[in-house]
């Protein structure tokens, strides 16, 4: 059994050391400081309180992870011989304390103290400021003040700045506390871009990143989008946004998804980002509407998709073995069928969403039928079916029969050919449409050169221009 407790040395000055921590260290049979490079260490010496430090481990460890592991091993072994008090600047942010808690089966008694972030928190403009160490920095949004402690070096400050720039603007205001041991710390105000341009850094240096007013920012994150939607649909928000329902928004989600796919085909990545933003807006919009009407919340959406992805990736989150992406897809379909209770081919076919685009729905139905052997042997056989269906369309048109159904059969047969040739039918139709538009654009330019208009052309004249366009495009 280990007898190990932890106390806080505080941010530096002995005046900020708590009486409880001082008494615990004075009474400790064995007192270990994480580092002797701390103002309280000198104070303890003057008080005649004996201690050892882990500074030798700092100097001899290959990296930070190795240091933490060696510190944990040393402290646990020492505590098995008798009671040990371990003193660190701030237990809440100390990596060795976190590792000790994970390694020890028994709870470790931790006595709180003045945190390293105290000076920064005192100057934070609002409650809810986030606190983290420079090495453990994790930024999730730019809505709140962020207090970053232990900016040990210029290099570390540079790394921190780069991470922050993913969320904050380069001119975001920062309050920087240079190295110091005073109870009341001096500070410097500067833009974020200057965080790694200060004269000195050490373990006492810290920074407070202050959020800019919402509408003045250059960068925004998902939390900002949630906040934006709540503002738009507030009682004093936008009338149109407040009137929307799940049903009224459905068409916009489909429209934005199509526009995103089009931007991806163009490989215009700024446009892709813009269109994906519109898709994300629709998700957040539905979440806010759902919260209003009690149908769903954003956490329901994220929970559903996370649970689904965990369940369908047992080779990542379980002990299943797969050797290829093909095996992953087979496993995915099997898990999905089990989730939906699909046991027969009919079940699997009925499980295809009828809200899918027609060509994609046809392709999925054919793929599922093919898995039980109901398929053409090759694309040439499927192409023969296309010819047959084309003849049937002609027959129905000539006798003015039910040609609409036959046209549907013709399209369905064309999808079969594309599928067996490993061609995406929807993509190919889009490319053909693009080609059609480019050719008509070319013809229109020729008409302008020839001082002609569409109305002046006979169908045979249009055919001449069309054949010429095929040679150009």
CSV table of C-alpha atoms in Angstrom, one decimal:
chain,number,residue,atom,x,y,z
A,1,UNK,CA,0.0,0.0,0.0
A,2,UNK,CA,1.3,3.5,-0.9
A,3,UNK,CA,1.0,6.4,1.5
A,4,UNK,CA,1.3,9.4,-0.8
A,5,UNK,CA,-0.3,12.8,-0.6
A,6,UNK,CA,0.2,15.9,-2.8
A,7,UNK,CA,0.3,19.6,-1.9
A,8,UNK,CA,0.5,22.8,-3.9
A,9,UNK,CA,3.5,25.1,-3.8
A,10,UNK,CA,1.5,27.8,-5.6
A,11,UNK,CA,2.6,30.1,-8.4
A,12,UNK,CA,5.9,31.2,-6.8
A,13,UNK,CA,5.9,33.7,-3.9
A,14,UNK,CA,5.9,32.1,-0.4
A,15,UNK,CA,3.1,34.5,0.6
A,16,UNK,CA,0.8,32.5,-1.7
A,17,UNK,CA,1.7,29.2,0.0
A,18,UNK,CA,-1.3,28.0,2.0
A,19,UNK,CA,-1.0,27.3,5.7
A,20,UNK,CA,-2.3,23.8,5.1
A,21,UNK,CA,0.4,23.0,2.6
A,22,UNK,CA,3.1,24.4,4.9
A,23,UNK,CA,2.0,22.3,7.8
A,24,UNK,CA,1.7,19.2,5.7
A,25,UNK,CA,5.3,19.7,4.4
A,26,UNK,CA,6.6,20.5,7.9
A,27,UNK,CA,5.1,17.3,9.3
A,28,UNK,CA,6.1,15.1,6.4
A,29,UNK,CA,8.5,12.1,7.1
A,30,UNK,CA,9.6,12.4,3.5
A,31,UNK,CA,9.0,15.6,1.5
A,32,UNK,CA,9.7,15.5,-2.3
A,33,UNK,CA,9.5,18.7,-4.4
A,34,UNK,CA,9.1,18.3,-8.1
A,35,UNK,CA,11.7,20.9,-8.6
A,36,UNK,CA,14.0,23.0,-6.3
A,37,UNK,CA,13.8,25.8,-8.9
A,38,UNK,CA,10.9,27.4,-7.1
A,39,UNK,CA,10.8,30.3,-4.7
A,40,UNK,CA,9.1,28.2,-2.0
A,41,UNK,CA,12.1,25.9,-2.0
A,42,UNK,CA,14.3,28.7,-0.6
A,43,UNK,CA,11.6,29.5,2.0
A,44,UNK,CA,11.5,25.9,3.2
A,45,UNK,CA,15.2,25.9,3.6
A,46,UNK,CA,15.0,29.0,5.8
A,47,UNK,CA,12.3,27.3,7.8
A,48,UNK,CA,14.6,24.3,8.3
A,49,UNK,CA,12.2,21.9,6.5
A,50,UNK,CA,14.2,19.1,4.8
A,51,UNK,CA,13.3,17.9,1.3
A,52,UNK,CA,14.6,16.2,-1.8
A,53,UNK,CA,13.7,17.1,-5.5
A,54,UNK,CA,13.3,15.4,-8.8
A,55,UNK,CA,15.6,17.8,-10.6
A,56,UNK,CA,18.1,14.9,-11.3
A,57,UNK,CA,15.3,13.2,-13.2
A,58,UNK,CA,14.6,16.4,-15.2
A,59,UNK,CA,18.3,16.5,-16.3
A,60,UNK,CA,18.7,12.8,-17.2
A,61,UNK,CA,15.4,11.9,-18.9
A,62,UNK,CA,15.2,11.6,-22.7
A,63,UNK,CA,11.9,13.5,-23.0
A,64,UNK,CA,8.9,14.7,-21.0
A,65,UNK,CA,7.0,11.4,-21.1
A,66,UNK,CA,10.1,9.5,-19.8
A,67,UNK,CA,10.4,12.1,-17.0
A,68,UNK,CA,6.8,11.6,-16.0
A,69,UNK,CA,7.1,7.8,-15.9
A,70,UNK,CA,10.4,7.9,-14.0
A,71,UNK,CA,8.9,10.3,-11.5
A,72,UNK,CA,5.8,8.1,-10.9
A,73,UNK,CA,8.0,5.0,-10.4
A,74,UNK,CA,10.2,6.7,-8.0
A,75,UNK,CA,7.4,8.2,-5.9
A,76,UNK,CA,5.4,5.0,-5.7
A,77,UNK,CA,8.5,3.0,-4.6
A,78,UNK,CA,9.3,5.6,-2.0
A,79,UNK,CA,5.8,5.7,-0.7
A,80,UNK,CA,5.8,2.0,-0.2
A,81,UNK,CA,8.5,2.5,2.4
A,82,UNK,CA,6.6,5.2,4.4
A,83,UNK,CA,4.4,8.3,4.1
A,84,UNK,CA,5.5,10.8,1.4
A,85,UNK,CA,4.3,14.3,0.7
A,86,UNK,CA,4.9,15.4,-2.9
A,87,UNK,CA,4.9,19.1,-3.6
A,88,UNK,CA,4.2,20.6,-7.0
A,89,UNK,CA,3.4,24.1,-8.1
A,90,UNK,CA,-0.2,23.3,-9.2
A,91,UNK,CA,-1.6,19.7,-8.7
A,92,UNK,CA,-4.5,20.4,-11.1
A,93,UNK,CA,-2.2,20.9,-14.0
A,94,UNK,CA,0.8,18.8,-13.1
A,95,UNK,CA,1.4,15.8,-15.5
A,96,UNK,CA,3.2,13.8,-12.8
A,97,UNK,CA,0.2,14.1,-10.4
A,98,UNK,CA,-2.2,13.0,-13.2
A,99,UNK,CA,0.0,10.0,-13.9
A,100,UNK,CA,0.2,9.1,-10.2
A,101,UNK,CA,-3.6,9.1,-9.9
A,102,UNK,CA,-3.8,6.8,-12.9
A,103,UNK,CA,-1.1,4.5,-11.6
A,104,UNK,CA,-2.2,4.2,-7.9
A,105,UNK,CA,-5.3,2.1,-7.2
A,106,UNK,CA,-5.9,4.0,-4.0
A,107,UNK,CA,-7.1,7.6,-4.2
A,108,UNK,CA,-4.3,10.1,-3.6
A,109,UNK,CA,-5.0,12.9,-1.1
A,110,UNK,CA,-4.5,16.2,-2.9
A,111,UNK,CA,-4.5,19.4,-1.0
A,112,UNK,CA,-5.4,22.4,-3.3
A,113,UNK,CA,-3.6,25.7,-3.3
A,114,UNK,CA,-3.3,28.9,-5.3
A,115,UNK,CA,-3.2,27.9,-8.9
A,116,UNK,CA,-0.5,28.9,-11.4
A,117,UNK,CA,-3.2,30.7,-13.4
A,118,UNK,CA,-4.2,32.9,-10.4
A,119,UNK,CA,-2.7,36.2,-11.8
A,120,UNK,CA,-4.3,35.6,-15.2
A,121,UNK,CA,-7.7,34.6,-13.8
A,122,UNK,CA,-7.7,37.8,-11.8
A,123,UNK,CA,-7.5,39.7,-15.0
A,124,UNK,CA,-9.9,37.6,-17.1
A,125,UNK,CA,-12.9,39.7,-18.2
A,126,UNK,CA,-15.5,37.1,-17.4
A,127,UNK,CA,-16.3,33.9,-15.5
A,128,UNK,CA,-15.7,30.6,-17.4
A,129,UNK,CA,-12.2,31.3,-18.4
A,130,UNK,CA,-10.4,28.1,-19.6
A,131,UNK,CA,-7.0,27.2,-18.0
A,132,UNK,CA,-4.3,24.9,-19.4
A,133,UNK,CA,-0.6,24.5,-19.5
A,134,UNK,CA,1.4,25.5,-22.5
A,135,UNK,CA,2.4,21.9,-23.1
A,136,UNK,CA,-1.1,20.6,-22.7
A,137,UNK,CA,-2.8,23.3,-24.7
A,138,UNK,CA,-6.1,22.1,-26.3
A,139,UNK,CA,-8.3,24.8,-27.9
A,140,UNK,CA,-11.9,24.0,-28.8
A,141,UNK,CA,-13.4,27.4,-29.2
A,142,UNK,CA,-12.5,31.1,-29.2
A,143,UNK,CA,-15.5,32.3,-27.2
A,144,UNK,CA,-13.9,32.4,-23.8
A,145,UNK,CA,-10.8,33.8,-22.2
A,146,UNK,CA,-8.0,31.3,-22.2
A,147,UNK,CA,-5.3,31.3,-19.5
A,148,UNK,CA,-2.1,29.5,-20.5
A,149,UNK,CA,0.5,28.8,-17.8
A,150,UNK,CA,4.2,27.7,-17.9
A,151,UNK,CA,5.4,29.3,-21.0
A,152,UNK,CA,8.8,28.0,-20.4
A,153,UNK,CA,10.6,29.1,-23.6
A,154,UNK,CA,10.3,31.2,-26.8
A,155,UNK,CA,10.0,28.0,-28.8
A,156,UNK,CA,7.1,26.8,-26.7
A,157,UNK,CA,5.5,30.2,-27.0
A,158,UNK,CA,5.8,29.9,-30.7
A,159,UNK,CA,4.1,26.5,-30.8
A,160,UNK,CA,1.3,27.8,-28.6
A,161,UNK,CA,0.8,30.8,-31.0
A,162,UNK,CA,0.5,28.5,-34.0
A,163,UNK,CA,-2.1,26.4,-32.3
A,164,UNK,CA,-4.1,29.5,-31.2
A,165,UNK,CA,-4.0,30.9,-34.7
A,166,UNK,CA,-6.3,28.1,-35.8
A,167,UNK,CA,-9.0,29.6,-33.7
A,168,UNK,CA,-8.0,33.2,-32.9
A,169,UNK,CA,-7.2,36.2,-35.1
A,170,UNK,CA,-3.6,37.3,-35.3
A,171,UNK,CA,-4.5,40.6,-33.6
A,172,UNK,CA,-6.4,39.0,-30.8
A,173,UNK,CA,-5.5,40.8,-27.5
A,174,UNK,CA,-3.3,39.0,-25.1
A,175,UNK,CA,-2.2,39.8,-21.6
A,176,UNK,CA,1.3,38.5,-21.0
A,177,UNK,CA,2.9,38.0,-17.5
A,178,UNK,CA,6.7,37.9,-17.9
A,179,UNK,CA,8.7,35.7,-15.5
A,180,UNK,CA,8.4,37.0,-12.0
A,181,UNK,CA,8.1,36.1,-8.3
A,182,UNK,CA,6.0,39.0,-7.1
A,183,UNK,CA,2.6,38.5,-5.4
A,184,UNK,CA,1.2,41.2,-7.6
A,185,UNK,CA,2.4,40.5,-11.1
A,186,UNK,CA,3.2,43.1,-13.8
A,187,UNK,CA,1.7,42.4,-17.2
A,188,UNK,CA,2.1,43.5,-20.8
A,189,UNK,CA,-0.8,43.9,-23.3
A,190,UNK,CA,0.0,42.9,-26.9
A,191,UNK,CA,-1.5,41.2,-30.0
A,192,UNK,CA,-1.3,37.4,-30.3
A,193,UNK,CA,1.3,37.6,-33.1
A,194,UNK,CA,3.8,39.0,-30.5
A,195,UNK,CA,3.4,36.1,-28.0
A,196,UNK,CA,6.8,34.5,-29.0
A,197,UNK,CA,8.6,37.9,-29.3
A,198,UNK,CA,9.0,38.7,-25.6
A,199,UNK,CA,12.4,39.3,-23.9
A,200,UNK,CA,12.2,36.3,-21.4
A,201,UNK,CA,10.2,33.1,-20.6
A,202,UNK,CA,10.3,30.6,-17.8
A,203,UNK,CA,7.9,28.4,-15.8
A,204,UNK,CA,6.3,31.4,-14.1
A,205,UNK,CA,5.4,33.1,-17.4
A,206,UNK,CA,1.7,33.0,-18.5
A,207,UNK,CA,-0.7,34.6,-20.9
A,208,UNK,CA,-4.4,35.4,-21.0
A,209,UNK,CA,-5.9,35.3,-24.5
A,210,UNK,CA,-9.0,37.6,-24.6
A,211,UNK,CA,-11.8,36.8,-27.1
A,212,UNK,CA,-12.7,39.6,-29.6
A,213,UNK,CA,-16.3,40.8,-29.9
A,214,UNK,CA,-18.2,38.2,-31.9
A,215,UNK,CA,-19.0,40.2,-35.0
A,216,UNK,CA,-15.4,41.6,-35.3
A,217,UNK,CA,-13.6,38.2,-35.6
A,218,UNK,CA,-12.0,36.9,-38.7
A,219,UNK,CA,-12.2,33.2,-37.7
A,220,UNK,CA,-15.1,31.2,-36.2
A,221,UNK,CA,-15.5,27.6,-35.0
A,222,UNK,CA,-18.4,25.2,-34.4
A,223,UNK,CA,-19.3,26.7,-31.0
A,224,UNK,CA,-19.5,30.1,-32.7
A,225,UNK,CA,-22.0,28.7,-35.3
A,226,UNK,CA,-24.1,27.3,-32.5
A,227,UNK,CA,-24.1,30.7,-30.7
A,228,UNK,CA,-24.9,32.4,-34.0
A,229,UNK,CA,-27.9,30.2,-34.7
A,230,UNK,CA,-29.2,30.7,-31.1
A,231,UNK,CA,-28.9,34.5,-31.7
A,232,UNK,CA,-30.7,34.3,-35.0
A,233,UNK,CA,-33.6,32.3,-33.6
A,234,UNK,CA,-33.9,34.3,-30.3
A,235,UNK,CA,-37.2,36.1,-29.6
A,236,UNK,CA,-35.6,39.3,-30.9
A,237,UNK,CA,-33.8,37.5,-33.8
A,238,UNK,CA,-34.5,37.1,-37.5
A,239,UNK,CA,-38.2,36.5,-38.2
A,240,UNK,CA,-37.5,34.1,-41.1
A,241,UNK,CA,-35.1,31.9,-39.0
A,242,UNK,CA,-37.6,31.8,-36.1
A,243,UNK,CA,-40.4,30.5,-38.4
A,244,UNK,CA,-38.5,27.5,-39.8
A,245,UNK,CA,-39.4,23.9,-39.0
A,246,UNK,CA,-37.7,20.6,-39.7
A,247,UNK,CA,-40.1,20.2,-42.7
A,248,UNK,CA,-39.5,23.6,-44.2
A,249,UNK,CA,-35.7,23.1,-43.9
A,250,UNK,CA,-35.5,19.7,-45.5
A,251,UNK,CA,-35.2,20.9,-49.1
A,252,UNK,CA,-32.3,23.2,-48.2
A,253,UNK,CA,-30.3,20.4,-46.7
A,254,UNK,CA,-30.6,18.5,-50.0
A,255,UNK,CA,-29.8,21.6,-52.1
A,256,UNK,CA,-26.7,22.3,-50.0
A,257,UNK,CA,-25.5,18.7,-50.3
A,258,UNK,CA,-25.7,18.8,-54.1
A,259,UNK,CA,-23.9,22.2,-54.2
A,260,UNK,CA,-21.1,20.7,-52.0
A,261,UNK,CA,-20.8,17.8,-54.4
A,262,UNK,CA,-20.6,20.1,-57.3
A,263,UNK,CA,-17.8,22.2,-55.6
A,264,UNK,CA,-15.9,19.0,-54.9
A,265,UNK,CA,-16.1,18.0,-58.6
A,266,UNK,CA,-14.7,21.4,-59.5
A,267,UNK,CA,-11.8,21.0,-56.9
A,268,UNK,CA,-12.4,24.6,-55.9
A,269,UNK,CA,-11.5,24.1,-52.2
A,270,UNK,CA,-12.5,27.6,-51.0
A,271,UNK,CA,-15.9,26.9,-52.6
A,272,UNK,CA,-16.0,23.5,-51.0
A,273,UNK,CA,-15.4,25.1,-47.6
A,274,UNK,CA,-18.2,27.5,-48.2
A,275,UNK,CA,-20.6,24.8,-49.3
A,276,UNK,CA,-19.7,22.5,-46.4
A,277,UNK,CA,-20.3,25.4,-44.1
A,278,UNK,CA,-23.9,25.6,-45.6
A,279,UNK,CA,-24.4,21.9,-44.9
A,280,UNK,CA,-23.1,22.3,-41.3
A,281,UNK,CA,-25.4,25.3,-40.9
A,282,UNK,CA,-28.4,23.1,-41.8
A,283,UNK,CA,-27.3,20.6,-39.1
A,284,UNK,CA,-27.0,23.3,-36.5
A,285,UNK,CA,-30.3,24.8,-37.7
A,286,UNK,CA,-32.2,21.5,-37.2
A,287,UNK,CA,-30.6,21.1,-33.8
A,288,UNK,CA,-31.8,24.5,-32.7
A,289,UNK,CA,-35.3,23.9,-34.1
A,290,UNK,CA,-35.3,20.5,-32.4
A,291,UNK,CA,-34.4,22.0,-29.1
A,292,UNK,CA,-37.3,24.5,-29.4
A,293,UNK,CA,-39.9,21.8,-30.2
A,294,UNK,CA,-38.4,19.0,-28.0
A,295,UNK,CA,-37.6,16.7,-31.0
A,296,UNK,CA,-33.8,16.5,-30.8
A,297,UNK,CA,-30.7,18.4,-29.7
A,298,UNK,CA,-27.2,18.7,-31.1
A,299,UNK,CA,-26.0,16.2,-28.5
A,300,UNK,CA,-28.5,13.7,-29.8
A,301,UNK,CA,-27.1,14.1,-33.3
A,302,UNK,CA,-23.4,13.7,-32.2
A,303,UNK,CA,-24.3,10.9,-29.9
A,304,UNK,CA,-26.1,8.9,-32.6
A,305,UNK,CA,-23.3,9.3,-35.1
A,306,UNK,CA,-20.5,8.5,-32.6
A,307,UNK,CA,-22.3,5.4,-31.4
A,308,UNK,CA,-22.9,4.3,-34.9
A,309,UNK,CA,-19.2,4.8,-36.0
A,310,UNK,CA,-18.0,3.0,-32.9
A,311,UNK,CA,-20.3,0.0,-33.5
A,312,UNK,CA,-19.4,-0.2,-37.2
A,313,UNK,CA,-15.7,-0.1,-36.6
A,314,UNK,CA,-15.0,-3.1,-34.3
A,315,UNK,CA,-11.6,-3.4,-36.0
A,316,UNK,CA,-10.7,-0.1,-34.3
A,317,UNK,CA,-12.8,-0.1,-31.1
A,318,UNK,CA,-13.0,-3.9,-30.6
A,319,UNK,CA,-10.9,-7.0,-31.4
A,320,UNK,CA,-12.1,-7.7,-34.9
A,321,UNK,CA,-9.4,-8.2,-37.6
A,322,UNK,CA,-9.7,-6.9,-41.2
A,323,UNK,CA,-7.1,-6.9,-43.9
A,324,UNK,CA,-8.5,-4.6,-46.5
A,325,UNK,CA,-11.0,-1.8,-47.2
A,326,UNK,CA,-13.1,-4.4,-49.0
A,327,UNK,CA,-13.4,-6.4,-45.8
A,328,UNK,CA,-14.3,-3.2,-43.9
A,329,UNK,CA,-17.2,-2.5,-46.3
A,330,UNK,CA,-18.5,-6.1,-46.1
A,331,UNK,CA,-18.3,-5.8,-42.3
A,332,UNK,CA,-20.1,-2.4,-42.4
A,333,UNK,CA,-23.0,-3.7,-44.4
A,334,UNK,CA,-23.3,-6.8,-42.2
A,335,UNK,CA,-23.4,-4.7,-39.0
A,336,UNK,CA,-25.9,-2.2,-40.6
A,337,UNK,CA,-28.2,-5.1,-41.7
A,338,UNK,CA,-28.1,-6.5,-38.1
A,339,UNK,CA,-28.9,-3.1,-36.6
A,340,UNK,CA,-31.9,-2.7,-38.9
A,341,UNK,CA,-33.1,-6.3,-38.4
A,342,UNK,CA,-32.6,-7.1,-42.2
A,343,UNK,CA,-32.7,-10.8,-42.8
A,344,UNK,CA,-33.9,-11.2,-46.4
A,345,UNK,CA,-33.0,-9.6,-49.7
A,346,UNK,CA,-36.4,-7.8,-49.6
A,347,UNK,CA,-35.5,-6.4,-46.2
A,348,UNK,CA,-32.2,-5.1,-47.6
A,349,UNK,CA,-33.9,-3.6,-50.6
A,350,UNK,CA,-36.6,-1.9,-48.6
A,351,UNK,CA,-33.9,-0.5,-46.4
A,352,UNK,CA,-32.6,1.7,-49.2
A,353,UNK,CA,-33.8,5.2,-48.5
A,354,UNK,CA,-36.4,6.4,-51.0
A,355,UNK,CA,-35.2,9.9,-50.5
A,356,UNK,CA,-32.0,9.1,-52.3
A,357,UNK,CA,-31.3,10.5,-55.8
A,358,UNK,CA,-32.9,8.2,-58.4
A,359,UNK,CA,-29.7,7.0,-60.0
A,360,UNK,CA,-28.0,6.3,-56.7
A,361,UNK,CA,-31.1,4.4,-55.4
A,362,UNK,CA,-31.1,2.3,-58.5
A,363,UNK,CA,-27.4,1.5,-58.2
A,364,UNK,CA,-27.7,0.5,-54.5
A,365,UNK,CA,-30.7,-1.8,-55.3
A,366,UNK,CA,-28.7,-3.5,-58.1
A,367,UNK,CA,-25.7,-3.9,-55.9
A,368,UNK,CA,-27.7,-5.6,-53.2
A,369,UNK,CA,-29.4,-7.9,-55.6
A,370,UNK,CA,-26.0,-8.8,-57.1
A,371,UNK,CA,-24.8,-10.0,-53.8
A,372,UNK,CA,-27.3,-12.9,-54.0
A,373,UNK,CA,-26.3,-13.6,-57.6
A,374,UNK,CA,-29.1,-11.7,-59.3
A,375,UNK,CA,-27.0,-9.9,-61.9
A,376,UNK,CA,-25.7,-9.8,-65.4
A,377,UNK,CA,-22.5,-11.7,-66.1
A,378,UNK,CA,-20.9,-8.6,-67.6
A,379,UNK,CA,-21.5,-5.0,-68.9
A,380,UNK,CA,-22.0,-6.3,-72.5
A,381,UNK,CA,-25.0,-8.4,-71.4
A,382,UNK,CA,-26.4,-5.4,-69.5
A,383,UNK,CA,-25.9,-3.3,-72.6
A,384,UNK,CA,-28.0,-5.7,-74.6
A,385,UNK,CA,-30.8,-5.1,-72.1
A,386,UNK,CA,-30.4,-1.3,-72.7
A,387,UNK,CA,-31.0,-1.9,-76.4
A,388,UNK,CA,-34.1,-4.0,-75.7
A,389,UNK,CA,-35.5,-1.3,-73.4
A,390,UNK,CA,-34.8,1.4,-76.0
A,391,UNK,CA,-36.8,-0.6,-78.5
A,392,UNK,CA,-39.7,-0.9,-76.0
A,393,UNK,CA,-39.6,2.8,-75.5
A,394,UNK,CA,-39.8,3.3,-79.2
A,395,UNK,CA,-42.8,0.9,-79.5
A,396,UNK,CA,-44.7,2.6,-76.8
A,397,UNK,CA,-44.1,6.1,-78.2
A,398,UNK,CA,-45.1,5.0,-81.7
A,399,UNK,CA,-48.4,3.6,-80.4
A,400,UNK,CA,-48.8,6.3,-77.8
A,401,UNK,CA,-48.8,3.8,-75.0
A,402,UNK,CA,-47.3,3.8,-71.5
A,403,UNK,CA,-43.9,5.1,-72.5
A,404,UNK,CA,-43.1,6.8,-69.2
A,405,UNK,CA,-42.6,3.4,-67.4
A,406,UNK,CA,-40.5,2.2,-70.3
A,407,UNK,CA,-38.3,5.3,-70.1
A,408,UNK,CA,-37.8,4.5,-66.4
A,409,UNK,CA,-36.8,0.9,-67.3
A,410,UNK,CA,-34.3,2.3,-69.8
A,411,UNK,CA,-32.7,4.5,-67.2
A,412,UNK,CA,-32.5,1.6,-64.8
A,413,UNK,CA,-30.8,-0.5,-67.4
A,414,UNK,CA,-28.3,2.2,-68.1
A,415,UNK,CA,-27.4,2.3,-64.4
A,416,UNK,CA,-26.7,-1.4,-64.6
A,417,UNK,CA,-24.2,-0.9,-67.4
A,418,UNK,CA,-22.5,1.9,-65.5
A,419,UNK,CA,-22.3,-0.2,-62.3
A,420,UNK,CA,-20.7,-3.1,-64.1
A,421,UNK,CA,-18.2,-0.8,-65.7
A,422,UNK,CA,-17.4,0.7,-62.2
A,423,UNK,CA,-18.6,4.1,-63.4
A,424,UNK,CA,-20.6,6.4,-61.1
A,425,UNK,CA,-23.7,7.1,-63.3
A,426,UNK,CA,-24.6,10.3,-61.5
A,427,UNK,CA,-21.1,11.7,-62.0
A,428,UNK,CA,-21.1,10.7,-65.7
A,429,UNK,CA,-24.5,12.3,-66.3
A,430,UNK,CA,-23.2,15.5,-64.7
A,431,UNK,CA,-20.1,15.4,-66.9
A,432,UNK,CA,-22.2,14.9,-69.9
A,433,UNK,CA,-24.4,17.8,-68.9
A,434,UNK,CA,-21.3,20.0,-68.4
A,435,UNK,CA,-20.1,19.0,-71.9
A,436,UNK,CA,-23.6,19.8,-73.4
A,437,UNK,CA,-23.4,23.3,-71.8
A,438,UNK,CA,-19.9,23.9,-73.0
A,439,UNK,CA,-20.8,23.0,-76.6
A,440,UNK,CA,-23.9,25.2,-76.6
A,441,UNK,CA,-21.7,28.0,-75.2
A,442,UNK,CA,-19.3,27.4,-78.1
A,443,UNK,CA,-22.2,27.5,-80.6
A,444,UNK,CA,-23.5,30.7,-79.1
A,445,UNK,CA,-20.1,32.4,-79.5
A,446,UNK,CA,-20.1,31.2,-83.2
A,447,UNK,CA,-23.5,32.7,-83.7
A,448,UNK,CA,-22.4,36.0,-82.4
A,449,UNK,CA,-19.4,35.9,-84.8
A,450,UNK,CA,-21.7,35.0,-87.6
A,451,UNK,CA,-24.1,37.7,-86.6
A,452,UNK,CA,-26.9,35.2,-86.2
A,453,UNK,CA,-29.5,34.3,-83.5
A,454,UNK,CA,-31.0,31.0,-82.4
A,455,UNK,CA,-34.3,32.0,-83.9
A,456,UNK,CA,-32.8,32.4,-87.3
A,457,UNK,CA,-31.5,28.8,-87.4
A,458,UNK,CA,-33.4,25.8,-88.7
A,459,UNK,CA,-33.0,22.4,-87.0
A,460,UNK,CA,-30.6,21.2,-89.7
A,461,UNK,CA,-28.5,24.4,-89.4
A,462,UNK,CA,-28.3,23.8,-85.6
A,463,UNK,CA,-27.1,20.3,-86.4
A,464,UNK,CA,-24.3,21.7,-88.5
A,465,UNK,CA,-23.1,23.9,-85.6
A,466,UNK,CA,-23.5,21.0,-83.2
A,467,UNK,CA,-21.3,18.7,-85.3
A,468,UNK,CA,-18.7,21.5,-85.5
A,469,UNK,CA,-18.8,21.9,-81.7
A,470,UNK,CA,-18.1,18.2,-81.2
A,471,UNK,CA,-14.9,18.7,-83.0
A,472,UNK,CA,-13.9,21.5,-80.7
A,473,UNK,CA,-15.2,20.1,-77.4
